[in-house]
Coordinates of C-alpha atoms in Angstrom, one line a residue:
Chain J
A1 CA 140.1 -20.9 -59.6
Q2 CA 138.9 -23.3 -56.9
S3 CA 135.3 -24.2 -56.4
V4 CA 133.0 -26.9 -55.0
T5 CA 129.8 -28.3 -56.3
Q6 CA 127.3 -30.0 -54.0
L7 CA 125.0 -32.4 -55.9
G8 CA 121.5 -32.3 -54.6
S9 CA 120.1 -29.3 -52.7
H10 CA 117.9 -31.6 -50.7
V11 CA 118.4 -35.2 -49.5
S12 CA 115.8 -37.1 -47.5
V13 CA 116.6 -40.4 -45.7
S14 CA 114.8 -42.6 -43.1
E15 CA 116.1 -42.8 -39.6
G16 CA 118.8 -45.6 -39.5
A17 CA 119.5 -45.4 -43.2
L18 CA 122.8 -44.5 -44.8
V19 CA 123.5 -40.8 -45.3
L20 CA 125.5 -39.8 -48.5
L21 CA 126.0 -36.1 -49.3
R22 CA 128.0 -35.4 -52.5
C23 CA 130.7 -32.9 -53.0
N24 CA 133.0 -32.4 -56.0
Y25 CA 135.8 -29.9 -56.1
S26 CA 137.9 -28.1 -58.6
S27 CA 141.4 -27.1 -57.6
S28 CA 144.7 -26.5 -59.4
V29 CA 146.6 -27.3 -56.2
P30 CA 146.2 -30.1 -53.7
P31 CA 143.1 -29.0 -51.9
Y32 CA 142.2 -28.6 -48.2
L33 CA 138.5 -29.6 -47.9
F34 CA 136.0 -29.2 -45.2
W35 CA 132.5 -30.2 -44.3
Y36 CA 130.4 -27.9 -42.1
V37 CA 126.9 -28.4 -40.6
Q38 CA 124.4 -25.6 -40.0
Y39 CA 121.4 -26.1 -37.8
P40 CA 118.5 -23.7 -38.2
N41 CA 119.3 -20.1 -37.1
Q42 CA 122.8 -21.0 -36.1
G43 CA 126.3 -20.6 -37.4
L44 CA 128.5 -23.2 -39.0
Q45 CA 130.1 -26.1 -37.1
L46 CA 133.1 -27.9 -38.4
L47 CA 132.3 -31.6 -39.0
L48 CA 135.6 -32.7 -40.5
K49 CA 138.6 -31.6 -42.6
Y50 CA 141.0 -33.1 -45.2
T51 CA 144.5 -31.6 -45.2
S52 CA 146.4 -34.1 -47.4
A53 CA 147.0 -36.7 -44.7
A54 CA 144.8 -39.8 -44.6
T55 CA 142.2 -39.9 -47.4
L56 CA 139.5 -41.3 -45.1
V57 CA 138.7 -38.6 -42.6
K58 CA 136.6 -39.2 -39.5
G59 CA 134.6 -36.3 -38.0
I60 CA 132.2 -35.7 -35.2
N61 CA 128.8 -37.2 -34.7
G62 CA 129.7 -40.4 -36.7
F63 CA 130.4 -38.7 -40.0
E64 CA 133.2 -39.4 -42.3
A65 CA 134.4 -38.4 -45.7
E66 CA 136.7 -39.9 -48.3
F67 CA 139.0 -37.8 -50.5
K68 CA 139.2 -39.3 -54.0
K69 CA 141.6 -37.4 -56.2
S70 CA 140.8 -39.4 -59.3
E71 CA 137.1 -38.4 -59.0
T72 CA 137.8 -35.0 -57.5
S73 CA 135.2 -35.9 -54.8
F74 CA 134.9 -35.5 -51.1
H75 CA 131.6 -37.1 -50.3
L76 CA 130.2 -37.1 -46.7
T77 CA 128.7 -40.3 -45.2
K78 CA 127.2 -41.6 -42.1
P79 CA 126.2 -45.3 -41.7
S80 CA 123.0 -44.7 -39.8
A81 CA 121.0 -41.4 -39.8
H82 CA 119.6 -40.0 -36.6
M83 CA 116.8 -37.4 -36.3
S84 CA 119.3 -35.0 -34.9
D85 CA 121.3 -35.0 -38.1
A86 CA 118.6 -33.0 -39.9
A87 CA 120.4 -29.8 -40.9
E88 CA 122.1 -28.1 -43.8
Y89 CA 125.5 -29.3 -44.8
F90 CA 128.2 -27.3 -46.6
C91 CA 131.3 -28.5 -48.4
A92 CA 134.1 -26.0 -48.7
V93 CA 137.6 -25.7 -50.2
R94 CA 140.3 -23.5 -48.8
S95 CA 141.4 -20.8 -51.1
Q96 CA 144.3 -18.5 -50.2
G97 CA 143.5 -18.8 -46.5
N98 CA 139.7 -18.5 -46.8
L99 CA 136.9 -20.8 -47.7
I100 CA 134.8 -21.2 -50.8
F101 CA 131.5 -22.9 -50.0
G102 CA 129.1 -24.9 -52.0
K103 CA 125.4 -24.0 -52.1
G104 CA 124.6 -26.5 -49.4
T105 CA 122.5 -29.7 -49.1
K106 CA 119.6 -29.8 -46.7
L107 CA 119.3 -33.2 -45.0
S108 CA 115.9 -34.3 -43.8
V109 CA 115.5 -37.4 -41.7
K110 CA 112.2 -39.2 -41.6
P111 CA 111.1 -41.3 -38.5
Chain N
D1 CA 136.8 -21.5 -23.5
A2 CA 134.6 -19.0 -25.2
G3 CA 134.0 -19.6 -28.9
V4 CA 133.4 -16.9 -31.5
T5 CA 130.8 -14.4 -30.4
Q6 CA 128.8 -11.9 -32.5
S7 CA 126.6 -9.0 -31.7
P8 CA 123.9 -8.1 -32.2
T9 CA 121.9 -11.3 -33.0
H10 CA 119.3 -9.6 -35.1
L11 CA 119.1 -6.1 -36.7
I12 CA 116.6 -4.3 -38.8
K13 CA 117.7 -1.3 -40.8
T14 CA 116.2 0.9 -43.6
R15 CA 117.7 1.3 -47.0
G16 CA 120.4 3.9 -47.1
Q17 CA 121.3 3.5 -43.5
Q18 CA 124.7 2.3 -42.1
V19 CA 125.2 -0.7 -39.9
T20 CA 128.1 -2.0 -37.7
L21 CA 128.4 -5.7 -36.7
R22 CA 130.8 -6.9 -34.1
C23 CA 132.8 -10.1 -33.6
S24 CA 135.0 -11.5 -30.9
P25 CA 137.3 -14.3 -32.0
K26 CA 137.8 -17.6 -30.2
S27 CA 140.4 -17.4 -27.5
G28 CA 143.9 -17.7 -28.9
H29 CA 142.9 -16.8 -32.5
D30 CA 144.3 -13.7 -34.2
T31 CA 142.6 -13.8 -37.6
V32 CA 139.0 -12.9 -38.3
S33 CA 137.1 -13.5 -41.6
W34 CA 133.7 -12.2 -42.5
Y35 CA 131.1 -14.0 -44.7
Q36 CA 127.7 -13.1 -46.0
Q37 CA 125.1 -15.9 -46.3
A38 CA 122.1 -15.0 -48.3
L39 CA 118.9 -17.0 -47.8
G40 CA 119.3 -20.5 -49.3
Q41 CA 122.9 -20.0 -50.3
G42 CA 126.3 -20.9 -49.0
P43 CA 128.5 -18.3 -47.2
Q44 CA 130.5 -15.9 -49.4
F45 CA 133.8 -14.4 -48.3
I46 CA 133.8 -10.7 -47.7
F47 CA 137.2 -10.0 -46.2
Q48 CA 139.8 -11.1 -43.7
Y49 CA 141.7 -9.2 -41.0
Y50 CA 145.1 -10.1 -39.5
E51 CA 147.3 -7.8 -37.4
E52 CA 144.7 -5.1 -37.7
E53 CA 145.0 -5.0 -41.5
E54 CA 142.7 -6.2 -44.2
R55 CA 144.6 -9.0 -45.8
Q56 CA 142.2 -10.4 -48.3
R57 CA 139.0 -9.2 -49.9
G58 CA 136.3 -11.0 -51.7
N59 CA 134.1 -9.6 -54.5
F60 CA 132.2 -7.0 -52.4
P61 CA 131.9 -3.3 -53.0
D62 CA 133.6 -0.6 -51.0
R63 CA 130.4 -0.1 -49.0
F64 CA 131.6 -3.0 -47.0
S65 CA 134.5 -2.1 -44.7
G66 CA 136.0 -3.5 -41.6
H67 CA 138.3 -3.0 -38.7
Q68 CA 140.3 -5.2 -36.4
F69 CA 141.3 -4.0 -32.9
P70 CA 144.5 -4.8 -30.9
N71 CA 142.5 -7.5 -28.9
Y72 CA 141.8 -9.2 -32.3
S73 CA 138.0 -8.4 -32.2
S74 CA 136.6 -7.0 -35.4
E75 CA 133.8 -4.9 -36.8
L76 CA 132.1 -5.1 -40.2
N77 CA 130.5 -1.8 -41.4
V78 CA 128.1 -1.6 -44.3
N79 CA 127.2 1.9 -45.7
A80 CA 124.3 2.9 -47.9
L81 CA 122.3 -0.3 -47.2
L82 CA 120.5 -2.0 -50.0
L83 CA 117.6 -4.5 -49.8
G84 CA 120.1 -7.1 -51.2
D85 CA 122.3 -6.7 -48.2
S86 CA 119.7 -8.6 -46.1
A87 CA 121.5 -11.8 -45.0
L88 CA 123.1 -13.7 -42.2
Y89 CA 126.6 -12.2 -41.6
L90 CA 129.0 -14.8 -40.2
C91 CA 132.3 -14.1 -38.5
A92 CA 135.0 -16.8 -38.4
S93 CA 138.2 -16.9 -36.5
S94 CA 141.4 -18.9 -36.9
L95 CA 145.0 -19.0 -35.8
H96 CA 146.8 -17.1 -38.6
D97 CA 145.2 -18.7 -41.7
L98 CA 145.8 -22.2 -40.6
Y99 CA 143.3 -24.9 -41.6
E100 CA 140.2 -24.5 -39.5
Q101 CA 138.0 -21.5 -39.2
Y102 CA 135.5 -21.5 -36.3
F103 CA 132.3 -19.7 -36.9
G104 CA 130.1 -17.6 -34.7
P105 CA 126.3 -17.8 -34.6
G106 CA 125.9 -14.9 -37.0
T107 CA 124.0 -11.6 -37.1
R108 CA 120.8 -11.6 -39.1
L109 CA 120.5 -8.3 -40.9
T110 CA 117.2 -7.3 -42.5
V111 CA 117.0 -4.2 -44.7
T112 CA 113.6 -2.8 -45.3

């Protein structure tokens, strides 16, 4: 069965600092992986996706993620945090056409 | 280009009642999936509709049912509501089951 694990339910960074949100996956087949962002009282917005092409994936709002098969990881990074990045972030793996989500990581950005 | 829309935004129901939530997919999309997101949790897959048929189902009881119309819009019905059904219900659409699913803003259901 496929699954994702997000390490750290809450991450706090200062404005301008590096953002690193961790995601590890378990999959018996080459995975399709996604990062979504959820702002308070809103739905999910797709940040980026990995579909077995380039291992370094660039997304919206300056985010990127690197697929590392040897580490079964798909961590999300952004070089410089902005106040507007404060939100909850979900990693997901595609399973038979649908998505299995992690429990989410809430990102706080301090001024 | 309209994205995924859901109605209503918020809903309050009493235990034992029935509720219907509605979803219109993104223009050009033909597949609709429903997810339940409990407070503080990630979304969990309920079921998926394609060509007006339920194609896949997650681990949810039969109290949860759905429908897809010829225009690809969809309804989620929940019977005999329990307090534990209180959650944000998210609809997502896609073209067939290809990679990306686009999510609507959700319907917040509160069961009292």
